Coordinates of N, CA and C in Angstrom, one line a residue:
X154 N 0.8 -1.1 0.0 CA 0.0 0.0 0.0 C 0.9 1.3 0.0
X155 N 0.6 2.2 -0.9 CA 1.4 3.4 -1.0 C 0.9 4.4 0.0
X156 N 1.9 5.1 0.5 CA 1.5 6.2 1.6 C 1.7 7.5 0.9
X157 N 1.1 8.5 1.6 CA 1.1 9.9 1.1 C 2.5 10.5 1.5
X158 N 3.2 11.0 0.5 CA 4.5 11.5 0.8 C 4.4 12.9 1.5
X159 N 3.3 13.6 1.4 CA 3.2 14.9 2.1 C 3.2 14.7 3.6
X160 N 2.8 13.5 4.0 CA 2.8 13.3 5.5 C 4.2 13.3 6.1
X161 N 5.2 13.0 5.2 CA 6.6 13.0 5.6 C 7.4 14.3 5.1
X162 N 6.6 15.3 4.6 CA 7.2 16.5 4.1 C 8.1 16.2 2.8
X163 N 7.7 15.3 2.0 CA 8.4 15.0 0.8 C 7.6 15.4 -0.5
X164 N 8.3 15.5 -1.6 CA 7.7 15.8 -2.9 C 6.6 14.8 -3.2
X165 N 5.5 15.3 -3.9 CA 4.4 14.4 -4.2 C 4.8 13.3 -5.2
X166 N 5.9 13.5 -5.9 CA 6.3 12.4 -6.8 C 7.0 11.2 -6.2
X167 N 7.4 11.4 -5.0 CA 8.1 10.2 -4.3 C 7.1 9.1 -4.0
X168 N 7.4 7.9 -4.4 CA 6.6 6.8 -4.0 C 7.1 6.1 -2.8
X169 N 6.2 6.0 -1.8 CA 6.5 5.4 -0.5 C 5.5 4.3 -0.3
X170 N 6.1 3.1 0.0 CA 5.2 1.9 0.2 C 5.5 1.3 1.6
X171 N 4.4 1.0 2.3 CA 4.6 0.4 3.6 C 4.7 -1.2 3.4
X172 N 5.8 -1.7 3.7 CA 6.1 -3.1 3.5 C 5.5 -3.9 4.7
X173 N 5.7 -3.4 5.9 CA 5.1 -4.1 7.1 C 5.0 -2.9 8.1
X174 N 4.4 -3.2 9.3 CA 4.4 -2.2 10.3 C 5.8 -1.9 10.8
X175 N 6.2 -0.6 10.7 CA 7.5 -0.3 11.1 C 8.6 -0.4 10.0
X176 N 8.2 -0.6 8.8 CA 9.1 -0.8 7.7 C 8.5 -0.1 6.4
X177 N 9.2 0.9 5.9 CA 8.8 1.7 4.7 C 9.8 1.6 3.6
X178 N 9.4 1.5 2.4 CA 10.3 1.4 1.2 C 10.1 2.6 0.4
X179 N 11.2 3.3 0.0 CA 11.1 4.3 -1.1 C 11.2 3.6 -2.4
X180 N 10.2 3.8 -3.3 CA 10.2 3.0 -4.5 C 10.7 3.9 -5.6
X181 N 11.7 3.4 -6.4 CA 12.2 4.0 -7.6 C 11.9 3.2 -8.8
X182 N 10.9 3.6 -9.6 CA 10.4 2.9 -10.8 C 11.1 3.5 -12.0
X183 N 12.2 3.0 -12.4 CA 12.9 3.4 -13.6 C 13.8 2.3 -14.1
X184 N 14.3 2.4 -15.3 CA 15.2 1.4 -15.8 C 16.7 1.8 -15.7
X185 N 17.0 3.1 -15.6 CA 18.3 3.6 -15.6 C 19.0 3.3 -14.2
X186 N 20.3 3.2 -14.2 CA 21.1 2.9 -13.0 C 20.9 4.0 -11.9
X187 N 20.8 3.5 -10.7 CA 20.8 4.4 -9.5 C 22.2 4.8 -9.2
X188 N 22.6 6.0 -9.2 CA 23.9 6.5 -9.0 C 24.1 7.2 -7.7
X189 N 25.3 7.6 -7.4 CA 25.6 8.2 -6.1 C 24.7 9.5 -5.8
X190 N 24.5 10.3 -6.9 CA 23.7 11.5 -6.7 C 22.3 11.1 -6.2
X191 N 21.7 10.0 -6.8 CA 20.4 9.5 -6.3 C 20.5 9.0 -4.9
X192 N 21.6 8.4 -4.5 CA 21.8 7.9 -3.2 C 21.8 8.9 -2.1
X193 N 22.4 10.1 -2.4 CA 22.4 11.2 -1.5 C 21.0 11.8 -1.3
X194 N 20.3 11.8 -2.5 CA 18.9 12.3 -2.4 C 18.0 11.4 -1.6
X195 N 18.2 10.0 -1.8 CA 17.4 9.0 -1.1 C 17.7 9.1 0.4
X196 N 19.0 9.4 0.7 CA 19.3 9.5 2.2 C 18.6 10.7 2.8
X197 N 18.5 11.8 2.1 CA 17.8 12.9 2.6 C 16.3 12.6 2.8
X198 N 15.7 11.9 1.9 CA 14.3 11.4 2.0 C 14.1 10.5 3.2
X199 N 15.1 9.6 3.4 CA 15.0 8.6 4.5 C 15.1 9.4 5.8
X200 N 15.9 10.4 5.9 CA 16.1 11.2 7.1 C 14.8 12.0 7.4
X201 N 14.1 12.5 6.3 CA 12.8 13.2 6.5 C 11.8 12.2 7.0
X202 N 11.8 11.0 6.6 CA 10.8 10.0 7.0 C 11.1 9.7 8.5
X203 N 12.3 9.5 8.8 CA 12.7 9.1 10.2 C 12.5 10.2 11.2
X204 N 12.6 11.5 10.7 CA 12.4 12.6 11.5 C 10.9 12.7 11.9
X205 N 10.0 12.3 11.0 CA 8.6 12.4 11.2 C 8.1 11.2 12.0
X206 N 8.7 10.0 11.7 CA 8.4 8.8 12.4 C 9.6 8.1 12.9
X207 N 10.1 8.4 14.1 CA 11.3 7.8 14.6 C 11.2 6.3 14.7
X208 N 12.3 5.6 14.8 CA 12.4 4.1 14.9 C 11.7 3.4 13.8
X209 N 11.7 3.9 12.6 CA 11.1 3.2 11.5 C 12.2 2.8 10.5
X210 N 12.1 1.6 10.0 CA 13.1 1.1 9.1 C 12.8 1.5 7.6
X211 N 13.8 2.1 7.0 CA 13.6 2.6 5.6 C 14.5 1.8 4.6
X212 N 13.9 1.4 3.5 CA 14.6 0.6 2.5 C 14.4 1.3 1.1
X213 N 15.2 0.9 0.2 CA 15.1 1.4 -1.2 C 14.6 0.2 -2.0
X214 N 13.5 0.3 -2.7 CA 13.0 -0.7 -3.6 C 13.1 -0.2 -5.1
X215 N 13.7 -1.0 -5.9 CA 13.9 -0.5 -7.3 C 14.0 -1.7 -8.3
X216 N 13.7 -1.4 -9.5 CA 13.9 -2.4 -10.6 C 15.3 -2.2 -11.3
X217 N 15.9 -1.0 -11.1 CA 17.1 -0.7 -11.8 C 18.3 -1.2 -11.1
X218 N 19.4 -1.4 -11.8 CA 20.7 -1.7 -11.2 C 21.2 -0.6 -10.3
X219 N 21.9 -0.9 -9.3 CA 22.4 0.1 -8.3 C 23.9 0.1 -8.4
X220 N 24.6 1.2 -8.5 CA 26.0 1.4 -8.5 C 26.5 0.8 -7.2
X221 N 27.6 0.1 -7.3 CA 28.2 -0.6 -6.1 C 28.6 0.4 -5.0
X222 N 29.1 1.6 -5.5 CA 29.5 2.6 -4.5 C 28.3 3.2 -3.8
X223 N 27.2 3.3 -4.5 CA 25.9 3.8 -3.9 C 25.4 2.8 -3.0
X224 N 25.4 1.5 -3.4 CA 24.9 0.4 -2.5 C 25.7 0.4 -1.2
X225 N 27.0 0.5 -1.3 CA 27.8 0.5 0.0 C 27.4 1.7 0.8
X226 N 27.3 2.9 0.2 CA 26.9 4.1 0.9 C 25.6 4.0 1.6
X227 N 24.6 3.4 0.9 CA 23.3 3.3 1.5 C 23.3 2.3 2.7
X228 N 24.0 1.2 2.5 CA 24.1 0.2 3.6 C 24.8 0.8 4.8
X229 N 25.8 1.7 4.6 CA 26.5 2.3 5.7 C 25.6 3.2 6.5
X230 N 24.5 3.7 5.9 CA 23.5 4.6 6.5 C 22.3 3.8 6.9
X231 N 22.4 2.5 7.0 CA 21.3 1.6 7.4 C 20.1 1.7 6.5
X232 N 20.3 1.8 5.2 CA 19.2 1.7 4.2 C 19.4 0.5 3.3
X233 N 18.6 -0.5 3.5 CA 18.7 -1.7 2.7 C 18.2 -1.5 1.3
X234 N 18.6 -2.4 0.4 CA 18.1 -2.3 -1.0 C 17.3 -3.5 -1.3
X235 N 16.2 -3.3 -2.0 CA 15.4 -4.5 -2.4 C 15.3 -4.3 -4.0
X236 N 15.8 -5.3 -4.7 CA 15.8 -5.2 -6.2 C 14.7 -6.2 -6.6
X237 N 13.8 -5.7 -7.4 CA 12.7 -6.5 -7.9 C 13.0 -7.3 -9.1

């Protein structure tokens, strides 16, 4: 089920899906590679979600390949990746 991004003070184009209670995924629906610039943007979105709802797990869900540097960066910030 998709959630309203305005609740988390995010842009209305951001897709947020509730995976389970206490776990939210930021969904990126595109075919092009997720690069470091996207990773920094995703980290800011995750921080905004955690600021609104503390103690919630945030993941990235995507169909696109993820740059290895970006994947390492996100994991170091406790953001897991789910590749569909």
